[in-house]
Coordinates of C-alpha atoms in Angstrom, one line a residue:
M1 CA -24.8 10.3 17.0
N2 CA -28.5 10.1 16.5
L3 CA -28.0 9.5 12.7
E4 CA -25.7 6.7 13.5
F5 CA -27.5 4.9 16.1
D6 CA -30.8 5.1 13.5
A7 CA -28.5 3.6 10.9
L8 CA -27.5 0.6 13.0
L9 CA -31.2 0.2 13.9
K10 CA -32.4 0.1 10.4
N11 CA -29.6 -2.2 9.4
H12 CA -30.8 -4.5 11.9
T13 CA -27.3 -4.8 13.5
W14 CA -28.2 -6.2 16.7
N15 CA -31.2 -7.9 18.9
L16 CA -31.6 -7.3 22.5
V17 CA -31.4 -10.2 24.7
P18 CA -31.0 -11.0 28.3
S19 CA -27.5 -11.0 29.6
S20 CA -26.1 -14.2 30.7
P21 CA -22.7 -14.9 32.7
S22 CA -22.0 -17.3 29.8
Q23 CA -21.6 -14.7 27.6
N24 CA -18.2 -12.9 26.7
L25 CA -19.7 -9.5 27.0
I26 CA -17.5 -6.9 25.2
G27 CA -18.0 -3.0 25.4
C28 CA -18.5 -0.1 22.9
K29 CA -17.7 3.6 22.6
W30 CA -18.7 6.3 20.5
V31 CA -15.6 7.9 18.3
F32 CA -16.0 11.1 16.6
R33 CA -13.7 12.3 13.7
V34 CA -13.7 15.0 10.9
K35 CA -13.8 14.0 7.5
R36 CA -12.1 16.5 4.7
H37 CA -11.9 17.2 1.1
A38 CA -8.9 17.0 -0.8
D39 CA -8.2 20.6 0.0
G40 CA -8.4 20.0 3.5
S41 CA -11.6 21.7 4.2
I42 CA -14.0 20.1 6.4
E43 CA -16.6 17.8 4.5
R44 CA -18.5 16.6 7.5
F45 CA -18.4 15.5 11.0
K46 CA -18.8 11.9 11.9
A47 CA -19.7 9.8 15.0
Q48 CA -19.1 6.2 14.8
L49 CA -20.1 3.4 17.4
V50 CA -16.8 1.2 17.9
A51 CA -16.7 -2.0 19.5
K52 CA -14.0 -2.9 21.9
G53 CA -12.6 -5.7 20.1
F54 CA -9.7 -6.2 22.6
H55 CA -12.3 -7.9 24.9
Q56 CA -13.0 -10.6 22.1
Q57 CA -11.7 -14.2 22.6
P58 CA -10.3 -16.4 19.6
G59 CA -12.6 -19.3 19.0
I60 CA -15.4 -17.9 21.0
D61 CA -16.5 -14.8 19.5
Y62 CA -14.4 -14.6 16.2
G63 CA -12.0 -16.8 13.9
E64 CA -10.4 -15.8 11.0
T65 CA -9.6 -12.1 10.7
Y66 CA -7.1 -11.4 8.1
S67 CA -8.6 -9.4 5.3
L68 CA -6.6 -8.2 2.1
V69 CA -6.5 -4.8 0.7
I70 CA -5.2 -3.5 -2.9
K71 CA -1.7 -3.3 -3.5
P72 CA -0.3 -0.1 -4.4
T73 CA 1.4 -1.7 -7.4
T74 CA -1.8 -2.7 -8.6
V75 CA -3.3 0.9 -8.1
R76 CA -0.5 2.4 -10.2
A77 CA -0.4 -0.4 -12.8
I78 CA -4.3 -0.1 -13.5
L79 CA -4.2 3.5 -13.4
S80 CA -1.3 3.8 -15.9
I81 CA -3.4 1.7 -18.2
A82 CA -6.8 3.6 -17.8
I83 CA -5.2 6.9 -18.3
S84 CA -3.2 5.8 -21.5
V85 CA -6.2 4.6 -23.0
G86 CA -8.6 7.2 -21.5
W87 CA -10.9 5.3 -19.6
S88 CA -13.4 6.5 -17.2
I89 CA -12.0 6.5 -13.7
R90 CA -14.6 6.8 -10.8
Q91 CA -14.4 6.4 -7.0
I92 CA -17.1 5.4 -4.8
D93 CA -17.4 5.3 -0.8
I94 CA -19.7 2.6 0.9
Q95 CA -21.2 4.1 3.7
N96 CA -21.3 2.1 7.1
A97 CA -19.4 -0.5 5.1
F98 CA -18.5 -2.7 8.1
L99 CA -22.1 -2.9 9.2
H100 CA -22.8 -5.2 6.1
G101 CA -20.7 -7.9 7.2
H102 CA -22.2 -11.3 8.4
L103 CA -21.0 -12.9 11.6
S104 CA -20.2 -16.7 11.6
K105 CA -20.1 -16.6 15.7
D106 CA -22.4 -15.2 18.3
V107 CA -21.1 -11.7 19.6
F108 CA -22.4 -9.9 22.7
M109 CA -21.8 -6.2 23.1
A110 CA -23.4 -3.9 25.7
Q111 CA -25.7 -1.3 24.5
P112 CA -24.2 2.1 23.0
P113 CA -23.7 4.7 25.7
G114 CA -26.5 7.3 26.0
F115 CA -28.9 5.0 24.3
Q116 CA -29.9 2.2 26.4
H117 CA -33.4 1.1 25.6
P118 CA -35.5 2.4 28.5
S119 CA -37.6 -0.9 28.7
Y120 CA -34.7 -3.3 28.8
P121 CA -31.8 -1.4 30.4
T122 CA -30.0 -4.8 31.5
H123 CA -30.4 -6.5 28.2
V124 CA -27.2 -6.7 25.7
C125 CA -26.7 -6.6 22.1
K126 CA -26.4 -9.8 20.3
L127 CA -24.9 -8.6 16.8
N128 CA -26.5 -10.0 13.8
K129 CA -23.8 -8.2 11.7
A130 CA -20.4 -6.6 11.9
I131 CA -19.6 -3.5 13.7
Y132 CA -16.5 -1.2 13.6
G133 CA -14.0 -2.6 16.0
L134 CA -14.5 -6.1 15.8
K135 CA -11.7 -8.1 14.9
Q136 CA -13.4 -10.1 12.2
A137 CA -15.1 -6.8 10.6
P138 CA -12.9 -6.0 7.8
R139 CA -13.0 -9.6 6.7
A140 CA -16.7 -9.9 7.2
W141 CA -17.2 -6.8 4.8
F142 CA -14.8 -7.8 2.2
S143 CA -16.5 -11.2 2.1
R144 CA -19.9 -9.6 1.7
L145 CA -18.7 -7.1 -1.0
S146 CA -16.8 -9.7 -3.0
S147 CA -19.8 -12.2 -2.9
R148 CA -21.9 -9.6 -4.3
L149 CA -19.6 -8.9 -7.2
L150 CA -19.0 -12.5 -8.2
Q151 CA -22.8 -12.5 -8.4
L152 CA -22.7 -9.7 -11.0
G153 CA -20.3 -11.4 -13.1
F154 CA -17.2 -10.3 -11.9
H155 CA -14.0 -12.5 -11.2
G156 CA -11.4 -12.2 -8.5
S157 CA -7.8 -11.8 -9.9
L158 CA -5.5 -14.4 -8.9
S159 CA -2.7 -11.9 -8.7
D160 CA -4.4 -9.5 -6.4
T161 CA -7.4 -10.6 -4.6
S162 CA -8.7 -7.1 -3.9
L163 CA -8.9 -6.4 -7.8
F164 CA -12.3 -7.8 -9.7
I165 CA -12.5 -7.9 -13.4
Y166 CA -15.5 -7.9 -15.7
K167 CA -14.9 -8.6 -19.5
S168 CA -17.6 -8.7 -22.2
K169 CA -17.5 -8.2 -25.8
S170 CA -18.6 -4.5 -25.5
F171 CA -16.7 -3.3 -22.3
T172 CA -13.9 -4.2 -19.7
M173 CA -14.3 -2.9 -16.0
F174 CA -11.8 -3.2 -13.4
I175 CA -12.8 -2.5 -9.4
L176 CA -9.8 -2.0 -6.8
I177 CA -11.0 -2.3 -3.2
Y178 CA -9.3 -0.9 -0.3
V179 CA -12.0 -1.5 2.7
D180 CA -14.8 1.0 1.6
D181 CA -12.9 3.2 -0.6
I182 CA -13.4 1.7 -4.2
I183 CA -12.0 2.8 -7.4
I184 CA -13.8 1.6 -10.8
T185 CA -12.4 2.3 -14.1
C186 CA -14.2 1.1 -17.5
S187 CA -14.0 1.4 -21.1
N188 CA -17.4 2.6 -21.2
P189 CA -18.6 5.2 -18.7
V190 CA -22.3 4.2 -18.8
E191 CA -21.8 0.9 -17.3
I192 CA -20.3 2.5 -14.2
D193 CA -23.5 4.2 -13.8
E194 CA -25.5 0.6 -14.4
L195 CA -23.1 -1.0 -11.8
L196 CA -23.9 1.5 -9.0
I197 CA -27.6 1.0 -9.5
L198 CA -27.1 -2.6 -9.0
L199 CA -24.9 -2.0 -6.0
R200 CA -27.2 0.3 -4.2
S201 CA -29.9 -2.4 -3.9
D202 CA -27.4 -3.9 -1.2
F203 CA -25.3 -1.2 0.0
A204 CA -25.3 2.5 0.6
V205 CA -23.2 3.8 -2.2
K206 CA -22.0 7.4 -2.2
D207 CA -20.7 8.3 -5.8
L208 CA -17.7 10.5 -5.4
G209 CA -17.3 11.2 -9.0
K210 CA -13.8 11.5 -11.2
L211 CA -11.0 10.1 -9.1
N212 CA -9.3 13.1 -7.5
Y213 CA -8.3 11.9 -3.9
Y214 CA -7.6 8.3 -2.8
L215 CA -6.3 7.2 0.3
G216 CA -4.5 10.9 1.2
V217 CA -3.1 10.9 -2.3
E218 CA -4.3 14.0 -4.8
V219 CA -4.9 12.7 -8.3
I220 CA -4.1 15.9 -10.3
P221 CA -4.7 15.7 -14.2
N222 CA -2.1 17.7 -16.3
A223 CA -1.0 18.1 -19.6
H224 CA 1.3 15.0 -19.7
G225 CA -1.3 12.7 -17.9
T226 CA -1.9 12.7 -14.0
L227 CA 0.1 13.4 -11.2
L228 CA -0.1 11.4 -7.9
S229 CA 0.6 13.9 -5.1
Q230 CA 0.8 13.9 -1.4
Q231 CA 1.6 17.5 -0.9
R232 CA -1.0 18.2 1.6
Y233 CA -0.1 15.2 3.9
I234 CA 3.5 16.4 3.7
V235 CA 2.6 20.0 4.8
D236 CA 0.6 18.6 7.5
L237 CA 3.7 16.5 8.8
L238 CA 6.1 19.6 8.3
K239 CA 3.6 21.4 10.6
R240 CA 3.6 18.8 13.2
T241 CA 7.2 18.5 13.3
K242 CA 7.7 22.3 13.2
I243 CA 10.1 21.9 10.1
L244 CA 7.7 23.8 7.8
E245 CA 9.8 27.1 8.0
A246 CA 13.3 25.4 8.3
K247 CA 16.0 25.8 5.3
P248 CA 15.5 23.4 2.8
V249 CA 17.9 20.9 1.1
S250 CA 18.4 19.2 -2.0
S251 CA 19.0 15.5 -1.3
P252 CA 17.0 13.4 1.3
M253 CA 20.2 12.1 3.0
A254 CA 24.1 13.6 2.7
S255 CA 26.2 11.4 0.8
T256 CA 28.7 11.1 3.6
T257 CA 26.0 9.7 5.9
S258 CA 26.6 6.3 7.6
L259 CA 24.1 5.9 10.5
T260 CA 24.7 3.1 13.1
A261 CA 23.1 2.0 16.3
H262 CA 25.9 2.8 18.6
E263 CA 26.7 6.5 17.9
G264 CA 24.9 9.6 19.5
E265 CA 23.4 10.3 22.4
Y266 CA 19.8 8.5 23.0
F267 CA 17.1 10.7 21.7
L268 CA 14.6 11.4 24.6
D269 CA 11.4 11.9 22.6
V270 CA 11.5 8.0 21.1
T271 CA 7.4 8.7 20.4
L272 CA 8.2 12.0 18.3
F273 CA 11.0 9.7 16.2
R274 CA 8.6 6.8 15.8
C275 CA 5.7 8.8 14.8
T276 CA 7.7 10.8 12.2
V277 CA 9.1 8.1 10.6
G278 CA 5.9 5.8 10.5
A279 CA 4.3 8.9 8.7
L280 CA 7.2 9.1 6.3
Q281 CA 6.7 5.3 5.4
Y282 CA 3.3 6.3 4.1
L283 CA 5.1 8.6 1.6
F284 CA 6.4 5.4 -0.1
L285 CA 3.1 5.4 -2.2
T286 CA 4.2 8.4 -4.6
R287 CA 7.8 9.2 -3.6
P288 CA 10.3 6.4 -4.2
D289 CA 13.1 9.3 -4.0
I290 CA 12.9 8.9 -0.3
A291 CA 12.8 5.0 -0.2
F292 CA 16.4 4.5 1.1
A293 CA 16.4 7.2 3.6
V294 CA 13.1 6.1 5.3
N295 CA 14.3 2.4 5.2
K296 CA 17.5 3.3 6.9
L297 CA 15.9 5.5 9.6
S298 CA 13.4 2.7 10.2
Q299 CA 16.2 0.4 11.2
F300 CA 16.4 2.4 14.5
M301 CA 12.9 2.7 15.7
H302 CA 14.0 0.6 18.9
K303 CA 16.4 3.1 20.2
P304 CA 16.9 6.2 17.9
T305 CA 19.9 8.4 18.9
A306 CA 20.3 12.3 18.5
L307 CA 21.8 11.6 14.9
H308 CA 18.9 9.8 13.8
W309 CA 16.5 12.4 14.6
Q310 CA 19.0 14.8 12.7
S311 CA 18.9 12.7 9.7
A312 CA 15.1 12.6 10.0
K313 CA 15.0 16.3 10.1
R314 CA 17.2 16.5 7.0
L315 CA 14.8 14.4 5.2
L316 CA 11.7 16.7 6.2
R317 CA 13.9 19.8 4.9
Y318 CA 14.2 17.7 1.5
L319 CA 10.5 17.1 1.4
K320 CA 9.9 21.0 1.9
Q321 CA 12.2 21.6 -0.9
T322 CA 10.2 19.1 -3.0
L323 CA 6.7 19.6 -2.0
T324 CA 5.4 19.8 -5.4
F325 CA 7.0 16.3 -6.3
G326 CA 4.9 13.3 -6.8
L327 CA 4.5 10.2 -9.3
Q328 CA 3.7 11.3 -12.7
I329 CA 1.7 8.9 -14.6
Y330 CA 2.1 9.9 -18.2
R331 CA -0.2 9.1 -21.1
T332 CA 1.8 6.5 -23.0
S333 CA 0.8 3.5 -24.9
C334 CA 4.0 1.7 -24.5
N335 CA 3.4 -2.0 -23.2
T336 CA 7.4 -2.7 -22.4
L337 CA 8.2 -3.6 -18.8
Q338 CA 11.7 -2.5 -17.8
A339 CA 13.3 -3.6 -14.4
F340 CA 16.4 -2.2 -12.8
S341 CA 18.3 -4.1 -10.0
D342 CA 20.9 -3.2 -7.9
A343 CA 22.5 -4.1 -4.4
D344 CA 24.9 -2.2 -2.0
W345 CA 27.0 -4.7 -0.4
A346 CA 27.4 -4.8 3.5
G347 CA 26.1 -1.6 3.9
S348 CA 25.0 -1.6 7.3
R349 CA 27.7 -1.0 9.8
D350 CA 25.8 -2.7 12.4
D351 CA 25.3 -6.3 10.9
H352 CA 26.9 -5.6 7.8
R353 CA 23.9 -6.6 5.6
S354 CA 23.4 -5.4 2.2
T355 CA 20.5 -3.4 0.7
G356 CA 18.8 -4.8 -2.3
S357 CA 16.6 -2.6 -4.6
F358 CA 14.7 -2.6 -7.7
C359 CA 12.5 -0.3 -10.0
I360 CA 10.0 -1.4 -12.5
F361 CA 8.5 0.8 -15.5
L362 CA 5.6 0.3 -17.6
G363 CA 6.8 2.4 -20.5
N364 CA 7.8 5.8 -19.0
N365 CA 5.7 5.3 -15.8
L366 CA 7.0 3.8 -12.6
I367 CA 4.7 1.3 -11.1
S368 CA 6.8 -0.5 -8.8
W369 CA 9.8 -0.3 -6.5
S370 CA 11.6 -1.8 -3.4
C371 CA 14.4 -1.0 -0.8
R372 CA 14.7 -3.5 1.5
K373 CA 17.6 -4.8 3.8
Q374 CA 18.4 -8.3 3.0
A375 CA 18.0 -10.9 5.3
T376 CA 21.2 -12.7 5.6
V377 CA 24.7 -11.5 5.2
A378 CA 26.0 -11.8 1.5
R379 CA 29.8 -12.9 1.5
S380 CA 30.6 -11.0 -1.7
S381 CA 28.9 -8.1 -3.8
T382 CA 27.9 -10.8 -6.4
K383 CA 25.6 -12.6 -3.8
A384 CA 24.1 -9.5 -2.9
E385 CA 23.6 -8.7 -6.3
Y386 CA 21.9 -12.0 -7.3
K387 CA 19.6 -11.9 -4.1
A388 CA 18.5 -8.6 -5.3
L389 CA 18.0 -9.9 -8.9
A390 CA 15.8 -12.7 -7.6
N391 CA 13.6 -10.2 -6.1
A392 CA 13.3 -7.9 -9.1
A393 CA 12.5 -11.3 -11.1
A394 CA 9.9 -12.3 -8.8
E395 CA 8.1 -8.9 -9.2
L396 CA 8.4 -8.9 -13.0
K397 CA 6.9 -12.5 -13.1
W398 CA 3.8 -11.1 -10.9
L399 CA 3.3 -8.3 -13.1
Q400 CA 3.5 -10.3 -16.1
S401 CA 0.9 -12.5 -14.6
L402 CA -1.2 -9.5 -13.5
F403 CA -1.1 -7.7 -16.8
G404 CA -2.2 -11.0 -18.5
E405 CA -5.6 -11.1 -16.3
L406 CA -6.0 -7.3 -17.4
G407 CA -5.6 -8.2 -20.9
L408 CA -2.4 -6.2 -21.5
A409 CA 0.0 -7.8 -24.0
L410 CA 3.2 -7.2 -23.0
S411 CA 6.0 -6.8 -25.9
T412 CA 8.7 -7.7 -23.7
L413 CA 10.2 -7.7 -20.2
Q414 CA 13.7 -6.2 -19.7
L415 CA 16.0 -6.5 -16.8
F416 CA 18.9 -4.4 -16.4
G417 CA 21.9 -4.7 -13.7
V418 CA 25.6 -4.0 -13.8
T419 CA 26.7 -7.6 -13.2
I420 CA 23.7 -9.3 -14.5
L421 CA 25.3 -11.6 -17.2
V422 CA 27.9 -12.6 -14.6
L423 CA 25.0 -13.7 -12.1
L424 CA 23.4 -15.8 -14.6
T425 CA 26.4 -17.6 -16.1
S426 CA 28.7 -18.2 -13.0
P427 CA 27.6 -19.8 -10.1
P428 CA 28.9 -18.5 -6.7
T429 CA 32.0 -19.8 -5.2
Q430 CA 32.6 -21.2 -1.9
S431 CA 28.9 -20.9 -1.3
S432 CA 26.8 -22.8 1.3
M433 CA 24.2 -25.2 -0.3
L434 CA 21.2 -22.8 0.6
E435 CA 23.4 -20.0 -1.3
L436 CA 23.9 -22.4 -4.4
N437 CA 20.4 -23.5 -4.3
M438 CA 19.3 -19.7 -4.6
W439 CA 21.5 -19.2 -7.4
K440 CA 20.2 -22.1 -9.2
L441 CA 16.8 -21.1 -8.7
T442 CA 17.2 -17.4 -9.6
S443 CA 19.4 -18.3 -12.8
T444 CA 17.0 -21.2 -13.8
F445 CA 14.1 -18.9 -13.6
V446 CA 15.5 -16.0 -15.3
R447 CA 17.1 -18.0 -18.2
D448 CA 14.1 -19.7 -18.7
M449 CA 12.2 -16.6 -19.3
V450 CA 15.1 -15.5 -21.5
A451 CA 15.0 -18.7 -23.6
K452 CA 11.3 -18.3 -24.0
K453 CA 11.9 -14.8 -25.3
T454 CA 9.6 -13.2 -22.8
L455 CA 12.7 -11.5 -20.9
N456 CA 15.7 -9.5 -22.2
V457 CA 18.6 -9.2 -20.0
R458 CA 21.1 -6.2 -20.3
F459 CA 23.9 -4.9 -18.9
I460 CA 23.8 -1.3 -17.9
C461 CA 26.6 0.9 -16.4
S462 CA 26.5 2.3 -12.9
K463 CA 26.0 5.9 -13.8
D464 CA 22.9 4.8 -15.4
Q465 CA 21.8 2.5 -13.1
L466 CA 18.3 4.0 -11.7
A467 CA 18.1 1.3 -8.7
D468 CA 21.3 2.7 -7.4
L469 CA 19.3 5.6 -6.0
L470 CA 17.3 3.1 -3.6
T471 CA 20.5 1.7 -2.2
K472 CA 22.8 4.3 -0.5
P473 CA 22.9 8.1 0.1
I474 CA 23.7 10.0 -3.2
S475 CA 25.1 13.3 -3.7
S476 CA 23.0 16.3 -4.4
S477 CA 24.5 16.8 -7.9
R478 CA 23.7 13.2 -9.1
F479 CA 20.3 12.7 -7.2
A480 CA 19.2 16.1 -9.0

């Protein structure tokens, strides 16, 4: 606590001023947490002073609060590039990051508990800089960091605002920002050291060395390239849910499973179900194999039944069986994007909406995937397919833009589907104007890319359709 308080004073985080009835005074509290290494061992104990931001009032002591973070797809795409060409990949942490953000509105806070000034015990803190807990703190920090990077010659990506790019004749550097956890990769390792020297003039930068543990994901080099694993996260989850000693299974959901909101007794421990499914959602980062099962379970958060909890426990047992699974980033130089698109028509027993999915590979590396229930009911399997196709095509276009900024020349884009050629040549019959316009936009968008020879559209048979794994429960034999 003393170290944290001294850091706040050294940073000139506030000035003490007399209290006034006109001030919207917010409180604060000390929060204690344990920071761990990748292997789970304790790195250090940490105390943070956190403002009670829920007392803030919009327009009075805060305005805009939204702050972006790096997209998981961007991280996977850049790691795929950096690993294939052998670039240096480093990780840094900015200590007390939120304390560097400047505030645009006056914020008044009570003095920290246990650290009231003996001469001015009734004074309050007028904040000069952001502090943890303020609604605008993440946005203020990102604004400060991005401004400094722009001064150093970086430019922000148009495809992902949390990605910064520097290009010169001698080297290229990418910076990926997730709040205060930052990945830097560069064609010349020496330039990373030079950058850190410049950043240390403004921030307390901690060099964590080679990337090995990022946002709960272990980064493990192997003979084929690099494995992204959440094994320790899974073990912790299995311990919390008392499934660690349960019998494992070979698929995340039985192929005969058809969940609905109206069958089974109400599951009493709603908090346990919601916490478990919420924790499973974080595994999306490296485990596309559980995407459909988690998506399905997430549809019953409001009122889970015993059958839903039984399916959740089966998924946990599958994770026990596949503890060592992760996302393999292969050391490959292929610059072809391949997308697989599919839909399960009217798969929901409750509202008959379809589930659309896609998965996209850069060479052999899976970098993007989606499993999502469609927003409206599709009146035919064809309509469900072209809604899924639209999402896949949009993601391909976005990735093409991202790789263009990164300087990677893509040889071609390939889109695979079971009925894809029919979708692009035959308008849907008996359609509403909205559905017809959707088909026109999708088909025109894709056919325009085909005409420019930037996209190859190909038929693929159902048994080879990889996106099918993200739309419905699959038998254990096929899932393997």
